[in-house]
Amino acid sequence: MYFVHQSTPEAVDLVARARGRGVRAFTETVAHHLVLDDSAYAGPHPERFVCCPPLRDAGTVAGLRSRLLMGQVATIGSDHCCYDTAQKESVSHDVRAMPNGLPGVETRMPVIFSELVVKGGLPMGRFVELMCANPARLNGLYPRKGVIAPGADADLAIWNPTATRTVRSTGLHMATDYTPYEGMTVTGWPETVVVGGRPVVDAGRLTDTQPRGRHLRSGPLSRSLVC
């Protein structure tokens, strides 16, 4: 059982208790539920932050973070939905019909590294487990993915843990005109990215715009899952 987009500590607790009874149950949460809170809905563009589940109050966010630091969360996703402002505002009068979701795939790792590793004390090894190794293990792709080893796919991010950057939509490459982290200063950024052994980001610049994704069939759950 793989529970996605969990946004409250109570939900994580239920999964942890089930796992304690021997159920193979795991929690995924997403970056925006760990970093943003419902004060965003009081800003000038509340429709940009409409997602499902919705952003929670600051106390709930703190509780979710604590569960992650306690080791009760298996993975951190992006729940990436690349709607732009015009699409969000087209039905801003009705949250039931508005496109749900936030753009976040490009900012997922820097935001989590800055907020949870640099500021929150999350160990670097645990960061790699949550973002890379455990997703591969839970989706039956390990050790092809999620590990640096002979025979793996050579998908690598070379990280500068001290680089400081202010997130701006104009400096990102997602097919949208906004980011929910606009103006946030983060510490830690990938300077080089290699996909299948081919460099696609070099010295912080996107150098290869060709699609590199491909469909991979999942296998059985890895027994080496860390949670």
CSV table of C-alpha atoms in Angstrom, one decimal:
chain,number,residue,atom,x,y,z
A,1,MET,CA,0.0,0.0,0.0
A,2,TYR,CA,1.5,3.3,-1.2
A,3,PHE,CA,-0.3,6.3,0.1
A,4,VAL,CA,0.5,9.4,-2.0
A,5,HIS,CA,0.3,13.1,-1.2
A,6,GLN,CA,-0.2,12.7,2.6
A,7,SER,CA,-0.5,16.2,4.1
A,8,THR,CA,-1.3,15.7,7.8
A,9,PRO,CA,0.7,14.0,10.7
A,10,GLU,CA,-2.4,12.0,11.6
A,11,ALA,CA,-2.5,10.3,8.2
A,12,VAL,CA,1.2,9.5,8.5
A,13,ASP,CA,0.6,8.1,12.0
A,14,LEU,CA,-2.1,5.7,10.7
A,15,VAL,CA,0.2,4.3,8.0
A,16,ALA,CA,3.1,4.0,10.6
A,17,ARG,CA,0.8,2.0,12.9
A,18,ALA,CA,-0.2,-0.3,10.1
A,19,ARG,CA,3.4,-0.9,9.2
A,20,GLY,CA,4.0,-1.7,12.9
A,21,ARG,CA,1.4,-4.4,12.6
A,22,GLY,CA,3.3,-5.9,9.6
A,23,VAL,CA,1.3,-4.3,6.8
A,24,ARG,CA,3.6,-3.3,3.9
A,25,ALA,CA,2.3,0.3,3.9
A,26,PHE,CA,4.3,3.4,3.0
A,27,THR,CA,3.8,7.2,3.0
A,28,GLU,CA,4.7,9.7,0.3
A,29,THR,CA,4.4,13.4,0.9
A,30,VAL,CA,5.2,16.3,-1.4
A,31,ALA,CA,7.4,19.3,-1.2
A,32,HIS,CA,4.6,22.0,-1.0
A,33,HIS,CA,3.0,20.3,1.9
A,34,LEU,CA,6.3,20.3,3.8
A,35,VAL,CA,7.2,23.9,3.0
A,36,LEU,CA,4.1,26.0,2.2
A,37,ASP,CA,1.0,26.6,4.4
A,38,ASP,CA,-2.5,27.9,3.9
A,39,SER,CA,-1.5,31.6,4.4
A,40,ALA,CA,-0.8,31.5,0.6
A,41,TYR,CA,-4.6,31.6,0.1
A,42,ALA,CA,-4.7,35.1,1.6
A,43,GLY,CA,-2.2,36.4,-1.0
A,44,PRO,CA,-3.0,38.2,-4.3
A,45,HIS,CA,-3.1,34.9,-6.4
A,46,PRO,CA,-4.8,32.3,-4.2
A,47,GLU,CA,-5.8,30.3,-7.3
A,48,ARG,CA,-2.2,29.5,-8.0
A,49,PHE,CA,-2.0,27.5,-4.8
A,50,VAL,CA,-5.1,25.4,-5.3
A,51,CYS,CA,-4.1,21.7,-5.0
A,52,CYS,CA,-5.4,18.5,-3.6
A,53,PRO,CA,-5.1,17.9,-0.7
A,54,PRO,CA,-5.1,21.7,0.0
A,55,LEU,CA,-2.3,23.5,1.8
A,56,ARG,CA,-2.6,23.1,5.5
A,57,ASP,CA,-2.2,25.4,8.5
A,58,ALA,CA,1.3,26.1,9.8
A,59,GLY,CA,0.9,23.8,12.8
A,60,THR,CA,-0.1,20.8,10.5
A,61,VAL,CA,2.9,21.5,8.3
A,62,ALA,CA,5.2,21.4,11.4
A,63,GLY,CA,3.6,18.1,12.5
A,64,LEU,CA,4.2,16.6,9.0
A,65,ARG,CA,7.8,17.7,9.1
A,66,SER,CA,8.3,16.1,12.5
A,67,ARG,CA,7.0,12.8,11.2
A,68,LEU,CA,9.4,12.9,8.3
A,69,LEU,CA,12.3,13.6,10.6
A,70,MET,CA,11.1,10.7,12.8
A,71,GLY,CA,11.5,8.4,9.8
A,72,GLN,CA,7.8,7.8,9.2
A,73,VAL,CA,7.8,9.1,5.6
A,74,ALA,CA,9.2,6.9,2.8
A,75,THR,CA,9.4,9.3,-0.2
A,76,ILE,CA,9.0,13.0,-1.2
A,77,GLY,CA,7.4,13.7,-4.5
A,78,SER,CA,6.5,16.8,-6.5
A,79,ASP,CA,2.9,16.1,-7.5
A,80,HIS,CA,3.9,18.3,-10.5
A,81,CYS,CA,1.0,19.9,-12.4
A,82,CYS,CA,2.2,22.5,-14.9
A,83,TYR,CA,-0.9,24.7,-15.2
A,84,ASP,CA,-0.2,28.4,-15.9
A,85,THR,CA,-1.8,31.5,-14.4
A,86,ALA,CA,-4.3,31.8,-17.2
A,87,GLN,CA,-5.6,28.3,-16.8
A,88,LYS,CA,-5.8,28.8,-13.0
A,89,GLU,CA,-7.7,32.1,-13.3
A,90,SER,CA,-10.1,30.9,-16.0
A,91,VAL,CA,-12.4,29.4,-13.3
A,92,SER,CA,-11.1,31.3,-10.3
A,93,HIS,CA,-14.7,31.7,-9.1
A,94,ASP,CA,-15.2,28.0,-8.5
A,95,VAL,CA,-12.5,26.0,-6.7
A,96,ARG,CA,-14.3,22.7,-7.7
A,97,ALA,CA,-13.7,23.3,-11.4
A,98,MET,CA,-10.3,25.0,-11.2
A,99,PRO,CA,-7.3,23.1,-12.4
A,100,ASN,CA,-5.7,21.5,-9.3
A,101,GLY,CA,-2.0,21.2,-8.7
A,102,LEU,CA,1.2,23.1,-8.4
A,103,PRO,CA,4.3,23.2,-10.7
A,104,GLY,CA,7.2,21.8,-8.7
A,105,VAL,CA,9.3,19.2,-10.4
A,106,GLU,CA,12.3,21.5,-11.0
A,107,THR,CA,12.3,23.0,-7.5
A,108,ARG,CA,11.5,19.8,-5.5
A,109,MET,CA,15.1,18.9,-4.6
A,110,PRO,CA,16.6,22.3,-4.0
A,111,VAL,CA,13.6,23.4,-1.8
A,112,ILE,CA,13.6,20.3,0.3
A,113,PHE,CA,17.4,20.3,0.6
A,114,SER,CA,17.4,23.9,1.8
A,115,GLU,CA,14.4,23.6,4.2
A,116,LEU,CA,15.0,20.2,5.6
A,117,VAL,CA,18.7,19.5,5.3
A,118,VAL,CA,20.2,22.9,5.7
A,119,LYS,CA,17.6,24.3,8.1
A,120,GLY,CA,16.0,21.2,9.5
A,121,GLY,CA,18.9,18.9,10.2
A,122,LEU,CA,17.8,16.1,8.0
A,123,PRO,CA,20.9,13.9,7.3
A,124,MET,CA,22.2,14.0,3.8
A,125,GLY,CA,21.9,10.3,3.4
A,126,ARG,CA,18.3,10.4,4.4
A,127,PHE,CA,17.7,13.1,1.9
A,128,VAL,CA,19.0,10.8,-0.9
A,129,GLU,CA,16.8,8.0,0.4
A,130,LEU,CA,13.7,10.1,0.4
A,131,MET,CA,14.3,11.7,-3.0
A,132,CYS,CA,16.0,9.0,-5.0
A,133,ALA,CA,16.6,5.5,-3.5
A,134,ASN,CA,13.2,4.8,-1.9
A,135,PRO,CA,11.1,5.9,-4.9
A,136,ALA,CA,13.1,3.5,-7.0
A,137,ARG,CA,12.7,0.7,-4.4
A,138,LEU,CA,8.9,1.3,-4.0
A,139,ASN,CA,8.4,1.2,-7.8
A,140,GLY,CA,10.4,-1.9,-8.4
A,141,LEU,CA,13.2,0.0,-10.3
A,142,TYR,CA,16.0,-0.6,-7.9
A,143,PRO,CA,19.0,-1.1,-8.5
A,144,ARG,CA,18.5,0.2,-12.1
A,145,LYS,CA,17.5,3.5,-10.5
A,146,GLY,CA,18.2,5.0,-7.1
A,147,VAL,CA,21.8,3.9,-6.7
A,148,ILE,CA,25.3,4.7,-8.2
A,149,ALA,CA,26.6,1.3,-9.2
A,150,PRO,CA,27.7,-0.7,-12.2
A,151,GLY,CA,24.7,-1.5,-14.4
A,152,ALA,CA,22.5,1.4,-13.2
A,153,ASP,CA,21.2,4.0,-15.6
A,154,ALA,CA,23.8,6.8,-14.8
A,155,ASP,CA,21.2,9.4,-13.9
A,156,LEU,CA,23.2,11.7,-11.6
A,157,ALA,CA,22.8,15.2,-10.0
A,158,ILE,CA,26.1,16.8,-8.9
A,159,TRP,CA,25.1,19.0,-6.0
A,160,ASN,CA,26.6,22.2,-4.7
A,161,PRO,CA,25.4,22.2,-1.1
A,162,THR,CA,26.4,25.8,-0.4
A,163,ALA,CA,25.1,27.5,-3.6
A,164,THR,CA,22.5,30.2,-2.7
A,165,ARG,CA,19.8,31.0,-5.2
A,166,THR,CA,16.6,33.0,-5.2
A,167,VAL,CA,13.8,31.0,-6.9
A,168,ARG,CA,12.3,33.0,-9.8
A,169,SER,CA,9.9,31.7,-12.4
A,170,THR,CA,11.9,33.5,-15.1
A,171,GLY,CA,14.9,31.3,-14.3
A,172,LEU,CA,13.1,28.0,-14.4
A,173,HIS,CA,12.3,25.7,-17.3
A,174,MET,CA,8.9,24.4,-16.5
A,175,ALA,CA,6.1,25.0,-19.1
A,176,THR,CA,4.4,27.6,-16.9
A,177,ASP,CA,4.7,31.2,-15.9
A,178,TYR,CA,4.8,30.9,-12.2
A,179,THR,CA,6.3,29.0,-9.3
A,180,PRO,CA,4.7,28.7,-5.8
A,181,TYR,CA,8.2,29.3,-4.4
A,182,GLU,CA,8.7,32.7,-6.1
A,183,GLY,CA,11.2,34.8,-4.2
A,184,MET,CA,12.3,32.0,-1.8
A,185,THR,CA,16.0,31.9,-1.2
A,186,VAL,CA,17.4,28.4,-1.1
A,187,THR,CA,20.7,26.9,-0.3
A,188,GLY,CA,21.8,24.0,-2.4
A,189,TRP,CA,21.4,23.6,-6.1
A,190,PRO,CA,22.3,21.0,-8.8
A,191,GLU,CA,25.2,22.3,-10.9
A,192,THR,CA,25.5,19.3,-13.3
A,193,VAL,CA,22.8,16.8,-14.2
A,194,VAL,CA,23.5,13.6,-16.2
A,195,VAL,CA,20.6,11.5,-17.7
A,196,GLY,CA,21.5,8.1,-19.0
A,197,GLY,CA,25.2,9.1,-19.0
A,198,ARG,CA,24.5,12.2,-21.1
A,199,PRO,CA,25.0,15.7,-19.5
A,200,VAL,CA,21.9,17.8,-19.8
A,201,VAL,CA,22.8,20.5,-17.3
A,202,ASP,CA,26.3,21.8,-17.2
A,203,ALA,CA,27.6,24.5,-14.8
A,204,GLY,CA,24.0,25.4,-13.9
A,205,ARG,CA,22.9,25.8,-17.5
A,206,LEU,CA,20.4,23.6,-19.4
A,207,THR,CA,22.5,22.3,-22.4
A,208,ASP,CA,20.2,19.6,-23.8
A,209,THR,CA,16.5,20.2,-24.4
A,210,GLN,CA,15.7,16.9,-26.0
A,211,PRO,CA,13.2,14.6,-24.2
A,212,ARG,CA,15.0,11.9,-22.3
A,213,GLY,CA,12.2,10.2,-20.5
A,214,ARG,CA,11.1,6.6,-21.3
A,215,HIS,CA,8.6,4.2,-20.0
A,216,LEU,CA,10.0,1.6,-17.5
A,217,ARG,CA,8.0,-1.4,-16.3
A,218,SER,CA,7.9,-1.7,-12.5
A,219,GLY,CA,9.1,-4.8,-10.8
A,220,PRO,CA,8.6,-6.2,-7.3
A,221,LEU,CA,9.1,-4.0,-4.2
A,222,SER,CA,12.7,-4.0,-3.1
A,223,ARG,CA,13.3,-5.6,0.3
A,224,SER,CA,16.0,-3.0,1.0
A,225,LEU,CA,13.5,-0.2,1.5
A,226,VAL,CA,14.7,2.3,4.2
A,227,CYS,CA,11.8,3.6,6.3
